[in-house]
Coordinates of C-alpha atoms in Angstrom, one line a residue:
X26 CA 92.4 78.1 111.6
X27 CA 89.1 77.8 109.8
X28 CA 85.7 78.1 111.5
X29 CA 82.1 78.9 110.6
X30 CA 80.6 82.3 111.4
X31 CA 77.1 83.2 110.3
X32 CA 77.2 80.1 108.0
X33 CA 80.3 81.4 106.3
X34 CA 83.7 79.9 106.4
X35 CA 86.2 82.4 108.0
X36 CA 89.8 81.8 107.3
X37 CA 92.8 82.9 109.4
X38 CA 94.7 85.9 108.1
X39 CA 98.4 86.2 107.9
X40 CA 100.1 89.5 107.0
X41 CA 103.8 89.4 106.2
X42 CA 105.4 92.8 106.7
X43 CA 108.7 93.6 105.0
X44 CA 110.3 96.6 103.4
X45 CA 113.2 99.0 103.7
X46 CA 114.9 99.5 107.0
X47 CA 113.9 102.8 108.5
X48 CA 110.7 103.0 106.5
X49 CA 108.4 102.5 109.5
X50 CA 107.8 98.7 109.9
X51 CA 107.9 99.0 113.7
X52 CA 105.1 101.6 113.7
X53 CA 103.1 99.4 111.3
X54 CA 103.5 96.3 113.6
X55 CA 102.6 98.3 116.7
X56 CA 99.5 99.7 114.9
X57 CA 98.4 96.2 113.9
X58 CA 98.8 95.0 117.4
X59 CA 96.4 97.7 118.5
X60 CA 94.0 96.4 116.0
X61 CA 94.0 93.0 117.6
X62 CA 96.6 91.2 115.4
X63 CA 99.0 88.7 117.0
X64 CA 102.3 90.2 116.0
X65 CA 105.8 88.7 115.7
X66 CA 108.8 90.8 114.6
X67 CA 112.0 89.5 112.9
X68 CA 110.8 86.0 112.3
X69 CA 113.4 84.0 110.2
X70 CA 111.6 83.3 106.8
X71 CA 112.4 79.5 107.1
X72 CA 110.0 79.4 110.1
X73 CA 107.1 80.9 108.2
X74 CA 105.5 77.5 107.1
X75 CA 105.8 76.3 110.7
X76 CA 104.0 79.3 112.0
X77 CA 101.2 78.8 109.4
X78 CA 100.9 75.2 110.7
X79 CA 100.3 76.6 114.1
X80 CA 97.6 78.9 112.7
X81 CA 95.9 75.9 111.1
X82 CA 95.6 74.1 114.4
X83 CA 92.7 76.3 115.6
X84 CA 94.2 78.6 118.2
X85 CA 91.7 81.6 118.5
X86 CA 94.6 84.0 119.3
X87 CA 96.1 83.2 115.9
X88 CA 93.0 84.2 113.8
X89 CA 94.8 87.4 112.7
X90 CA 98.6 87.4 112.6
X91 CA 101.2 89.9 111.4
X92 CA 104.8 88.9 111.0
X93 CA 107.7 91.3 110.4
X94 CA 110.6 90.0 108.4
X95 CA 113.6 92.1 107.4
X96 CA 117.3 92.0 106.8
X97 CA 118.2 91.7 110.4
X98 CA 117.9 87.9 109.7
X99 CA 119.8 88.3 106.4
X100 CA 121.4 84.9 106.5
X101 CA 117.8 83.5 106.1
X102 CA 116.4 86.4 104.0
X103 CA 117.2 84.8 100.7
X104 CA 114.5 82.2 101.5
X105 CA 111.7 84.8 101.9
X106 CA 110.2 84.7 98.4
X107 CA 110.3 80.9 98.4
X108 CA 108.6 80.6 101.8
X109 CA 105.9 83.2 100.9
X110 CA 105.1 81.2 97.7
X111 CA 104.8 78.0 99.9
X112 CA 102.4 79.5 102.4
X113 CA 100.3 81.3 99.9
X114 CA 99.2 77.9 98.5
X115 CA 97.7 76.9 101.9
X116 CA 93.9 76.6 101.8
X117 CA 93.0 77.6 105.3
X118 CA 95.0 80.7 105.7
X119 CA 94.8 84.0 103.7
X120 CA 98.4 85.3 103.2
X121 CA 99.0 88.9 102.2
X122 CA 102.2 90.8 101.9
X123 CA 102.7 94.5 103.0
X124 CA 105.8 96.3 101.7
X125 CA 106.8 99.5 103.5
X126 CA 108.8 101.9 101.4
X127 CA 110.2 105.4 101.5
X128 CA 112.4 107.6 99.3
X129 CA 116.2 107.4 99.8
X130 CA 116.6 111.0 100.9
X131 CA 114.0 110.5 103.7
X132 CA 115.6 107.3 104.9
X133 CA 119.0 109.0 105.1
X134 CA 117.4 111.8 107.1
X135 CA 115.8 109.3 109.5
X136 CA 119.1 107.4 110.0
X137 CA 120.9 110.7 110.8
X138 CA 118.3 111.6 113.3
X139 CA 118.5 108.3 115.2
X140 CA 122.3 107.9 114.6
X141 CA 121.7 104.2 114.0
X142 CA 123.5 102.1 111.4
X143 CA 121.8 100.5 108.5
X144 CA 121.7 96.7 108.9
X145 CA 123.9 96.3 105.8
X146 CA 126.6 98.6 107.3
X147 CA 127.2 96.4 110.3
X148 CA 129.6 94.3 108.3
X149 CA 131.6 95.8 105.5
X150 CA 132.4 99.4 104.5
X151 CA 129.2 100.4 102.6
X152 CA 128.1 104.0 102.8
X153 CA 124.6 104.7 103.9
X154 CA 123.4 105.4 100.4
X155 CA 125.0 102.3 99.1
X156 CA 123.5 100.2 101.8
X157 CA 120.0 101.6 101.1
X158 CA 120.4 101.0 97.3
X159 CA 121.7 97.4 98.0
X160 CA 118.7 96.8 100.2
X161 CA 116.3 98.0 97.4
X162 CA 118.0 95.5 95.1
X163 CA 117.6 92.6 97.6
X164 CA 113.9 93.5 98.2
X165 CA 112.9 94.0 94.5
X166 CA 111.5 90.5 94.1
X167 CA 109.5 90.4 97.3
X168 CA 108.2 93.9 96.6
X169 CA 106.6 92.5 93.4
X170 CA 104.6 90.0 95.6
X171 CA 103.1 92.7 97.8
X172 CA 99.3 93.0 98.0
X173 CA 99.8 96.3 99.9
X174 CA 102.4 99.0 99.6
X175 CA 102.9 102.0 102.0
X176 CA 105.0 104.9 101.0
X177 CA 105.9 106.6 104.4
X178 CA 108.1 109.4 102.9
X179 CA 105.6 112.1 103.7
X180 CA 103.9 110.4 106.7
X181 CA 104.4 111.2 110.3
X182 CA 104.1 108.3 112.7
X183 CA 100.6 109.5 113.6
X184 CA 99.6 109.6 109.9
X185 CA 101.1 106.2 109.3
X186 CA 99.1 104.7 112.1
X187 CA 96.0 106.2 110.6
X188 CA 96.8 104.7 107.2
X189 CA 97.3 101.3 108.7
X190 CA 94.0 101.6 110.5
X191 CA 92.2 102.5 107.3
X192 CA 93.6 99.5 105.5
X193 CA 93.4 96.8 108.1
X194 CA 90.5 97.6 110.4
X195 CA 88.3 95.3 108.5
X196 CA 85.5 94.4 110.9
X197 CA 82.2 94.6 108.9
X198 CA 84.0 96.0 106.0
X199 CA 85.0 95.0 102.5
X200 CA 88.5 93.6 102.2
X201 CA 89.3 95.6 99.1
X202 CA 90.7 99.1 99.6
X203 CA 91.1 102.0 97.1
X204 CA 93.3 104.9 98.1
X205 CA 92.9 108.0 95.9
X206 CA 95.8 110.4 96.5
X207 CA 96.9 113.7 95.1
X208 CA 100.6 114.8 94.9
X209 CA 102.8 117.4 93.3
X210 CA 105.4 116.2 90.8
X211 CA 107.9 118.9 92.0
X212 CA 107.9 117.1 95.4
X213 CA 108.5 113.7 93.9
X214 CA 106.3 111.1 92.4
X215 CA 104.1 108.9 94.6
X216 CA 106.2 105.8 94.8
X217 CA 103.6 103.4 96.2
X218 CA 101.1 104.2 93.4
X219 CA 99.6 101.5 91.2
X220 CA 98.2 104.0 88.7
X221 CA 99.5 107.6 88.2
X222 CA 97.7 110.2 86.2
X223 CA 99.3 113.6 85.3
X224 CA 96.9 116.5 85.2
X225 CA 99.5 119.3 84.6
X226 CA 97.9 119.9 81.2
X227 CA 94.8 121.4 82.8
X228 CA 94.3 125.2 83.5
X229 CA 96.2 126.1 86.6
X230 CA 94.5 128.0 89.5
X231 CA 98.0 129.0 90.8
X232 CA 98.0 131.8 88.2
X233 CA 94.8 133.3 89.7
X234 CA 96.0 135.4 92.5
X235 CA 93.1 135.0 94.9
X236 CA 93.1 131.2 94.4
X237 CA 96.9 130.7 94.9
X238 CA 96.9 130.3 98.7
X239 CA 93.9 127.9 98.6
X240 CA 93.7 124.2 97.7
X241 CA 91.5 122.0 95.7
X242 CA 89.5 121.3 98.9
X243 CA 88.3 124.9 98.8
X244 CA 85.0 125.4 96.9
X245 CA 86.4 128.3 94.8
X246 CA 89.4 126.3 93.5
X247 CA 87.2 123.2 93.0
X248 CA 84.8 125.1 90.8
X249 CA 87.6 126.8 88.8
X250 CA 89.2 123.4 88.0
X251 CA 85.9 121.8 87.1
X252 CA 84.6 124.6 84.9
X253 CA 86.8 123.8 81.9
X254 CA 85.7 121.5 79.1
X255 CA 89.1 119.7 79.0
X256 CA 88.8 118.9 82.7
X257 CA 85.4 117.2 82.4
X258 CA 86.4 115.4 79.2
X259 CA 89.5 114.0 81.0
X260 CA 87.5 113.1 84.1
X261 CA 84.9 111.2 82.1
X262 CA 87.6 109.2 80.2
X263 CA 89.5 108.6 83.5
X264 CA 86.4 107.3 85.3
X265 CA 85.4 105.1 82.4
X266 CA 88.9 103.6 82.4
X267 CA 88.9 103.0 86.2
X268 CA 85.5 101.4 86.2
X269 CA 86.8 99.0 83.6
X270 CA 90.0 98.2 85.5
X271 CA 89.0 98.1 89.2
X272 CA 87.0 94.9 89.0
X273 CA 89.9 93.2 87.3
X274 CA 92.3 94.2 90.0
X275 CA 90.0 92.8 92.7
X276 CA 89.4 89.6 90.6
X277 CA 93.2 89.0 90.4
X278 CA 93.4 89.0 94.2
X279 CA 94.8 92.5 94.8
X280 CA 93.8 93.8 98.2
X281 CA 94.7 97.5 97.8
X282 CA 94.7 99.8 94.8
X283 CA 96.5 103.2 95.0
X284 CA 95.4 105.8 92.4
X285 CA 97.6 108.8 92.3
X286 CA 96.8 112.1 90.6
X287 CA 99.6 114.6 90.2
X288 CA 99.9 118.2 89.2
X289 CA 102.8 120.6 89.6
X290 CA 102.7 121.3 93.3
X291 CA 99.9 119.1 94.6
X292 CA 97.8 122.0 95.8
X293 CA 95.0 122.6 93.3
X294 CA 94.2 120.5 90.3
X295 CA 95.2 117.1 91.6
X296 CA 93.4 117.7 94.9
X297 CA 90.2 118.8 93.3
X298 CA 90.2 115.8 90.9
X299 CA 91.1 113.3 93.7
X300 CA 88.2 114.6 95.8
X301 CA 85.8 114.2 92.9
X302 CA 87.0 110.8 92.0
X303 CA 86.9 109.4 95.5
X304 CA 83.4 110.6 96.0
X305 CA 82.2 109.0 92.7
X306 CA 83.9 105.7 93.5
X307 CA 82.2 105.7 97.0
X308 CA 78.9 106.0 95.2
X309 CA 79.7 103.2 92.8
X310 CA 81.5 100.5 94.9
X311 CA 81.0 99.0 98.4
X312 CA 84.8 99.1 99.0
X313 CA 87.0 100.8 101.6
X314 CA 87.7 104.1 99.7
X315 CA 89.9 106.8 101.1
X316 CA 91.3 110.1 99.8
X317 CA 94.6 111.6 100.8
X318 CA 96.4 114.8 99.8
X319 CA 100.1 114.3 100.2
X320 CA 101.3 117.8 99.4
X321 CA 98.3 120.0 99.9
X322 CA 99.7 121.2 103.3
X323 CA 102.8 122.6 101.6
X324 CA 102.5 126.4 101.4
X325 CA 104.9 127.0 98.5
X326 CA 102.0 126.5 96.0
X327 CA 102.4 125.4 92.4

C-alpha cells in the first residue's frame, strides 16, 4: 500500500522474522503485534510475494506487517533467500529482515527446560547440538541479508520485548537505530554486533578495591576510566572513526547498527565508554540511540 500523509509518500512496511529455533522469535512476533503490526507466523516462503501483492492493494490493516518464517516449513525454506530478493525489489513496500540469534549453550538450556525437540530432530537421529549447528548452516545466507539482528542469549523475555519496542516503535521517530552495548569477553563476545572494540588495554578499575563492586555507571568508576590519557586518545579516535562510518551504513540501507565495546568482565571500562559514546552520538545524530550493558549486572567482576 502507498498513500500520502502530510504530503509525503508513506510506503507499507514488511518485516520478515527468521532465525534460530528457540532464540525467541515467538516473543518478537507477540511484541510486534502489541505495537500494531499485522503478524503472520510460519508462512511458507513461496507465499511471500503473494502476501506483498495483498499489501499493495491498499488494505489499511496491512500497513505494517511482520511475517515469521522458520524451519517448521523446511520443505519450502530453501526458497527463502530467493523470495526475499524478489520482494525487496518491489517499489511500494519496504522490506526488512530481522534475524533472531542466540549462543548454542543457551539454546540447549532452553530446549532442556521446555523438553521440546528441535525441528531438525523430528526426522533423523541428530543430537540437539548437531541439529542447532545444522540450522546455523542452513540460515547462514539469510542471516547475511538481515537489516536487524537480535542476540537473545542474555535477554529475558521482558528485556527482549523492551528491545523490540526500542527498535520498531517508530512513530514520529527516525527509522535508523544505533545500539551501543558493553560486554565482557569472559562471558562471550556479543554475537549480534556489527562493530566490536576491545578496551582491555586500558587501566582496569577492578584492581582498585573500593571500585571493584561498582560499575561504569557509577561516577567514581567513570571518572577513573576517563582520567587516563590513553582512554581519551582512544575515545577520540573511536569517535572520529564512527562519525565517518555511520552515515555510510545508513546510506547503504542498514536499519540498525550495533556497536559493542568489550572489556574483561563487562563491568567497568566497557560500561563507562559505552555510556560516554551513546551520549555523544545522541548529541550528534537525530537517530534512535540506545545503550545496553549486557554483563554489568553480573557480580563476579573483572
